[in-house]
Coordinates of C-alpha atoms in Angstrom, one line a residue:
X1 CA -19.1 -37.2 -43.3
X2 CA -19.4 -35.6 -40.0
X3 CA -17.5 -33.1 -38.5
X4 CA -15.2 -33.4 -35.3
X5 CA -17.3 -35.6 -32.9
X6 CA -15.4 -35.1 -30.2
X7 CA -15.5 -31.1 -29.9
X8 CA -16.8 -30.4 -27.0
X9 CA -19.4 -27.4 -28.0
X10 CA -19.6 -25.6 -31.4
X11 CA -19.9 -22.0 -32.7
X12 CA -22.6 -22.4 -34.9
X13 CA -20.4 -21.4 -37.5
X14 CA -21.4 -24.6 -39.9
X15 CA -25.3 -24.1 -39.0
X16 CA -25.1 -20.6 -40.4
X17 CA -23.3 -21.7 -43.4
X18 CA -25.6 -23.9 -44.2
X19 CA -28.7 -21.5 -43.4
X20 CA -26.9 -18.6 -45.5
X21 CA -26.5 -21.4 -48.2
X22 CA -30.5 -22.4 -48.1
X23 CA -31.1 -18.7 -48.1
X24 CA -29.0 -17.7 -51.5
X25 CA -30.2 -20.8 -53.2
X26 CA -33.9 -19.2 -52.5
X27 CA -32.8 -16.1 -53.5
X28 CA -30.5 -17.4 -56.6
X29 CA -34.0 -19.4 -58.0
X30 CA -36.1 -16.1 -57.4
X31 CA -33.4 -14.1 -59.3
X32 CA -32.9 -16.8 -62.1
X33 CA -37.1 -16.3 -62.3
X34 CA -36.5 -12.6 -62.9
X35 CA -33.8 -12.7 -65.3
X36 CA -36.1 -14.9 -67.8
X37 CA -39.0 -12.9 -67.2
X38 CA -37.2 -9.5 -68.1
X39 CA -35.1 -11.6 -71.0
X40 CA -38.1 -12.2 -72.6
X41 CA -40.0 -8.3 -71.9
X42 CA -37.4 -7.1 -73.4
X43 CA -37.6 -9.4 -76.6
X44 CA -41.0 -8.4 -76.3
X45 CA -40.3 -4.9 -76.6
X46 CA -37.8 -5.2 -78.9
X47 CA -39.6 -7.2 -81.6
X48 CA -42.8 -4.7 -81.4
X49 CA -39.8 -1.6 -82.0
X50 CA -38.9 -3.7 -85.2
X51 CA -42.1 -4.3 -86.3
X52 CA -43.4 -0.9 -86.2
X53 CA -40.6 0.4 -88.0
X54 CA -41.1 -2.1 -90.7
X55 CA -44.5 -0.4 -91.3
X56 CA -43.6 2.9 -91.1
X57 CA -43.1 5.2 -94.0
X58 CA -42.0 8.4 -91.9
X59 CA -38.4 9.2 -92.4
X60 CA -38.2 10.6 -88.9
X61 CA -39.3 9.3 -85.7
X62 CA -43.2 9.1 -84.9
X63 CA -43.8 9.2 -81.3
X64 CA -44.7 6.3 -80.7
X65 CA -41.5 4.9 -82.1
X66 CA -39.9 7.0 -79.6
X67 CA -41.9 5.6 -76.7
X68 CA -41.7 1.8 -77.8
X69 CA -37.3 2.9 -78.2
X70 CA -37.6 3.6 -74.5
X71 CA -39.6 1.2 -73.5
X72 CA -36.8 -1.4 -75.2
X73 CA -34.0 0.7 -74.0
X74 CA -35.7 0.1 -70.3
X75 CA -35.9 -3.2 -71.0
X76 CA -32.5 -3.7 -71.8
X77 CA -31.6 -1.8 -69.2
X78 CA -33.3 -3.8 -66.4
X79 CA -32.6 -7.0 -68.1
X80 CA -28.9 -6.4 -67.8
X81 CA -28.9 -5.0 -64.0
X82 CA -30.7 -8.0 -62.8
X83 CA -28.2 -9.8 -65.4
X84 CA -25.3 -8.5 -63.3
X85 CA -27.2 -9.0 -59.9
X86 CA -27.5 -12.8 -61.0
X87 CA -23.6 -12.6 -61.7
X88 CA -22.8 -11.6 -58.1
X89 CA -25.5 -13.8 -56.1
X90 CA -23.7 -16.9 -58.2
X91 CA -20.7 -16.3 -57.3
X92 CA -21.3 -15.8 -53.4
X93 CA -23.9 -19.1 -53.8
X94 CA -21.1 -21.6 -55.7
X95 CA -18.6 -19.8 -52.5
X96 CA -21.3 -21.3 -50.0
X97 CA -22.0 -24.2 -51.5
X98 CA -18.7 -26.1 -51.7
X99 CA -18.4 -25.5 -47.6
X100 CA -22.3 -26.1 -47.4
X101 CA -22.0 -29.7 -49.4
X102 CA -18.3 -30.4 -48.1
X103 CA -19.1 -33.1 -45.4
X104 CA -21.4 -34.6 -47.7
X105 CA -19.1 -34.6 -50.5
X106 CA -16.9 -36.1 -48.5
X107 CA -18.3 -39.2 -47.2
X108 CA -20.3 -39.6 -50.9
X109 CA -16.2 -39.9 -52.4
X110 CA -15.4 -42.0 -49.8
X111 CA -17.7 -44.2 -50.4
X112 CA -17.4 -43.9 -54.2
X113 CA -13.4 -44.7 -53.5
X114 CA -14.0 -48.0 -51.4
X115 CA -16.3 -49.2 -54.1
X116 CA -13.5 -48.6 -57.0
X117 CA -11.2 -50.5 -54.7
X118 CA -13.6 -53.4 -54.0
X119 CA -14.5 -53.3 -57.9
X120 CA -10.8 -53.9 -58.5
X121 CA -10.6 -57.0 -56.6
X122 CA -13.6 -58.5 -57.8
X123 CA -12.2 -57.6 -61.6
X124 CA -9.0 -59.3 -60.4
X125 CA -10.8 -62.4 -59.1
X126 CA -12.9 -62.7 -62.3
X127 CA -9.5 -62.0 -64.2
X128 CA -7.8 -64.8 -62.7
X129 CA -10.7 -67.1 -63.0
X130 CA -10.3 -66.5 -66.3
X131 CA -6.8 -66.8 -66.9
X132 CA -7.9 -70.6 -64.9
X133 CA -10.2 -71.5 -67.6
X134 CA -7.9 -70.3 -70.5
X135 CA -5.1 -72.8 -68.9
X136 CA -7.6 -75.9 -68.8
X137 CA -8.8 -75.2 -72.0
X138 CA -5.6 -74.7 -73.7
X139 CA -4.4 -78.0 -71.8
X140 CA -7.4 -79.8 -73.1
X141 CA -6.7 -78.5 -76.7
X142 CA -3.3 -79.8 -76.6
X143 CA -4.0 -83.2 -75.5
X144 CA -6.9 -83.5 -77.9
X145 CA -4.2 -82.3 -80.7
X146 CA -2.0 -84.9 -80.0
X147 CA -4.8 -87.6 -79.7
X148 CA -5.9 -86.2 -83.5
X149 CA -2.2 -86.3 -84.3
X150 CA -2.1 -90.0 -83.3
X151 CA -5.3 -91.0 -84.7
X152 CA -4.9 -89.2 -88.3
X153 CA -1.0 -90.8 -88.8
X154 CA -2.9 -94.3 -88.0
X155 CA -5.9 -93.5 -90.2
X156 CA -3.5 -92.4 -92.7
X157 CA -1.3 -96.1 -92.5
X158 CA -4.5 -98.2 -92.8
X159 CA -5.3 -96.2 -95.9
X160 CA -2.3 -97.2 -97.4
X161 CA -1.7 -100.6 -96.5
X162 CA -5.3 -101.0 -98.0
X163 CA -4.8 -99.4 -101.0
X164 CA -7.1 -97.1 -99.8
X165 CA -9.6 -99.7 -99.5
X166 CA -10.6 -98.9 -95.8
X167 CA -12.6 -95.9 -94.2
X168 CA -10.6 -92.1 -93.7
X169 CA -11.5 -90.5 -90.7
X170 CA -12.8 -92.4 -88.0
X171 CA -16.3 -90.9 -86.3
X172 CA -14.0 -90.7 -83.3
X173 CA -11.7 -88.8 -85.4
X174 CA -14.0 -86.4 -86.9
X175 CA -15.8 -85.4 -83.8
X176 CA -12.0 -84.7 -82.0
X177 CA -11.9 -82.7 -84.9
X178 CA -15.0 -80.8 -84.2
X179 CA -14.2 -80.8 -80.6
X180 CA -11.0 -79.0 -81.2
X181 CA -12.6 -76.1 -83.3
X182 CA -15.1 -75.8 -80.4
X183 CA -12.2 -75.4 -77.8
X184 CA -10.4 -73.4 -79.8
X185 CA -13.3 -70.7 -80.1
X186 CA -14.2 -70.9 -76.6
X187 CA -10.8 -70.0 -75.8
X188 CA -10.9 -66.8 -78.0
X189 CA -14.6 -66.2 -76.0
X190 CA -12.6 -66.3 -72.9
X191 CA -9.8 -64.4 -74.2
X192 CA -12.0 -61.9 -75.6
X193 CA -13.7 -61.4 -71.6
X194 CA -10.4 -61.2 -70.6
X195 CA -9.3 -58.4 -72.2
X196 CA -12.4 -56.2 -71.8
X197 CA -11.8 -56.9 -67.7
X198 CA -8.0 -55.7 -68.3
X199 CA -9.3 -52.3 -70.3
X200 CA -11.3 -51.7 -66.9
X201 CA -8.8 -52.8 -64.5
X202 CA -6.3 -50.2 -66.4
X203 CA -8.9 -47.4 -65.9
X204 CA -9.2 -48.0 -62.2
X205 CA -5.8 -46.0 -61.5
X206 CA -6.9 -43.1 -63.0
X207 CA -10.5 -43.2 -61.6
X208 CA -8.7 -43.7 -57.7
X209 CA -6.5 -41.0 -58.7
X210 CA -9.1 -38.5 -59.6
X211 CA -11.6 -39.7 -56.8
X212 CA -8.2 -39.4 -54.0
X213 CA -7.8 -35.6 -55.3
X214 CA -11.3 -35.1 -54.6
X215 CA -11.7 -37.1 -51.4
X216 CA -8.3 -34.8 -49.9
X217 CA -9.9 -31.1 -51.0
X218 CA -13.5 -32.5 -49.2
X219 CA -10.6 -33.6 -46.4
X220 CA -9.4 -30.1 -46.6
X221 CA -12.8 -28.2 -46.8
X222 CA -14.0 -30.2 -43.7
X223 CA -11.0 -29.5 -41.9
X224 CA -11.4 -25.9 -42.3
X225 CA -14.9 -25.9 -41.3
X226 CA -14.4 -28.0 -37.9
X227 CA -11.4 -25.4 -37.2
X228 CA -13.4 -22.6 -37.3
X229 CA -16.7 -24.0 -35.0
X230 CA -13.6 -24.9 -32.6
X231 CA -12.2 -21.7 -32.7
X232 CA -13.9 -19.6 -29.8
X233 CA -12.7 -22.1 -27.3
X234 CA -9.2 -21.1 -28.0
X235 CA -8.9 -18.3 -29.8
X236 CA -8.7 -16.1 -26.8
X237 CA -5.9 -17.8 -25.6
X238 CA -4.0 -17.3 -28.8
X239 CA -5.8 -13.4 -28.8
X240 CA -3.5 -13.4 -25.4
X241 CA -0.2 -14.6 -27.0
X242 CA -0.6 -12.4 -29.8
X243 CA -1.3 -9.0 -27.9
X244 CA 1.6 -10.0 -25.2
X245 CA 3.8 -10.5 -28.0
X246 CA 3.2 -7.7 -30.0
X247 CA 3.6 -4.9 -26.5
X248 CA 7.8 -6.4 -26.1
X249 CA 8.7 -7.4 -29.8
X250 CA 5.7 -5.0 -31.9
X251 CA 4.4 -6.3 -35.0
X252 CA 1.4 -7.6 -36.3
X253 CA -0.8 -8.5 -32.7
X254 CA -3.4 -10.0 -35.6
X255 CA -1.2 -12.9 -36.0
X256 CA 0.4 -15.8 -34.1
X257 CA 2.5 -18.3 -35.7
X258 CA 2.2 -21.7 -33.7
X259 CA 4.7 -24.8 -34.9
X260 CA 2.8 -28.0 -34.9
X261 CA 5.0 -31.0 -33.4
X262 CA 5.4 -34.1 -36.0
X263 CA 3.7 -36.6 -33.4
X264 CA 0.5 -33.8 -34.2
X265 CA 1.4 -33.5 -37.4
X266 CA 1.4 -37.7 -38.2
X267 CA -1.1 -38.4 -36.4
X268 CA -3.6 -35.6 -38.1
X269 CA -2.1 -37.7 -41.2
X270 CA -3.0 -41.1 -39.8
X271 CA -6.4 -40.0 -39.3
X272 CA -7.0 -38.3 -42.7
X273 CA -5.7 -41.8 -44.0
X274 CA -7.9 -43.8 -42.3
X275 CA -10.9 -41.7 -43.3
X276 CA -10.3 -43.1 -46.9
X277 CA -9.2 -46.7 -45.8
X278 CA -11.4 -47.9 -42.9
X279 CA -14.5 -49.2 -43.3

C-alpha cells in the first residue's frame, strides 16, 4: 500500500520513520544480545556464591565469599539496568514499528480480504455443484426405488402362482438392489463434502470481520502518516488562522478547528472503500 500519490512533495517524515525504525531494531537486537549475556554472568556468579558456601565450614564470611557476594550483587545489578533499558527501547521499537509496517500491512490485508471473498465464491460454486449432484442422485434413487418396487411385487406374484416353483430375485433385480445401496452411500459422500464446505463458508464472516477491523486501523495508520508528510505545505496557512484568531478572540493560537464539508467527508469514505473493494 502506497501512500498519497498525488502529493505533490513530501516531508520526509515517513523516510525518517522508517530509518528511526531500522535504527531501534539494530539497537533492540544488540540490547537483546546484552541482556542474555549479563543473564547468564550473573547465573554464573551466582551459582559459584552457592557453591562456595556449600563448602565452607566458617560460620562468618571468608573474604572471598564477600567478593564473589559482590560480584553477584553487580551482576544482578547490571542484568536488571540493561533489563529495564530493554523495557524502554521495546516499547519505543513496537511504537515505530506499527507506523514503519503500516502501508505494508495494509496492502498485505487487502490482499488477504479479496482472497477470503474470492474463496467464498468458489466455496459457494462448489456448494451448489454439490447440492446439483445430491438432486440427481436422489432423483435417480427414487426412480430406481420404484423400478425395485415394481419388479419385487412381480417377482413376488410369479412365486406364488408357481407355488414357489420359479426363481426370487431376478439378476436385474438384485443388481438394482446393489445399485441402490451404491447411490445411497454416494449420496451420504456428497452430503458429507457438503457439510464440511458449509462449516467453512460459516467461518468466512468472522474471518472478513476480523480482517475489515484490521484493514481500517492500517486505513487509519496510513492516513495519519500521508497527513503528516503533507503537512508543511499547509500548515503555515493554518499557523496564520490560528495566530489571527487567537490576537481578536484569545485562546489557544496552538489549535485550529477546521469543519470538513460532507462532499469531503464521502468522498474520503468512497475512497477508503474502494481501497478494500477494487481490484
Amino acid at each position: 500500500m502506497k501512500l498519497n500519490p498525488f502529493r505533490r512533495k513530501t516531508s520526509g517524515y515517513f523516510d525518517k520513520i522508517k530509518a528511526d525504525y531500522a535504527e531501534r531494531t539494530r539497537e533492540l537486537e544488540a540490547l537483546r544480545r546484552e541482556v542474555a549475556e549479563a543473564k547468564t554472568a550473573f547465573d554464573d556468579a551466582q551459582q559459584t556464591l552457592f557453591e562456595v558456601e556449600q563448602k565452607s565450614n566458617s560460620t562468618v564470611w571468608t573474604r572471598r565469599e564477600q567478593e564473589l557476594l559482590r560480584q553477584k550483587n553487580a551482576a544482578e545489578h547490571h542484568y536488571n539496568e540493561l533489563r529495564t533499558r530493554l523495557g524502554h527501547l521495546e516499547l519505543e521499537h513496537r511504537s515505530l514499528r506499527w507506523k514503519a509496517e503500516a502501508p505494508d500491512a495494509l496492502a498485505k490485508r487487502i490482499a488477504e480480504l479479496k482472497a477470503l471473498a474470492t474463496r467464498r465464491q468458489q466455496i459457494e460454486a462448489e456448494r451448489d455443484k454439490q447440492r446439483g449432484a445430491v438432486a440427481k442422485l436422489e432423483a435417480r434413487i427414487a426412480t430406481l426405488r420404484g423400478e425395485i418396487d415394481q419388479e419385487t411385487e412381480s417377482a413376488t406374484q410369479a412365486l406364488i402362482e408357481s407355488g414357489g416353483e420359479t426363481p426370487g430375485a431376478s439378476d436385474a433385480l438384485v443388481k438394482r438392489r446393489q445399485d441402490l445401496r451404491l447411490l445411497a452411500e454416494a449420496v451420504a459422500k456428497v452430503r458429507q463434502q457438503e457439510a464440511a464446505l458449509e462449516s467453512e463458508l460459516g467461518s468466512i464472516p468472522t474471518q472478513e470481520r476480523e480482517l475489515r477491523r484490521c484493514v481500517e486501523s492500517d486505513q487509519a495508520s496510513v492516513a495519519e502518516i500521508d497527513l503528516h508528510e503533507q503537512m508543511p505545505e499547509f500548515i503555515q496557512v493554518i499557523a496564520r488562522a490560528a495566530v489571527s484568531k487567537a490576537r481578536v478572540q484569545g485562546g489557544n493560537r496552538h489549535t485550529y478547528e477546521i469543519q470538513i464539508p460532507d462532499a469531503a467527508l464521502a468522498a474520503a469514505t468512497a475512497s477508503l472503500d474502494a481501497e478494500i473493494t477494487s481490484d
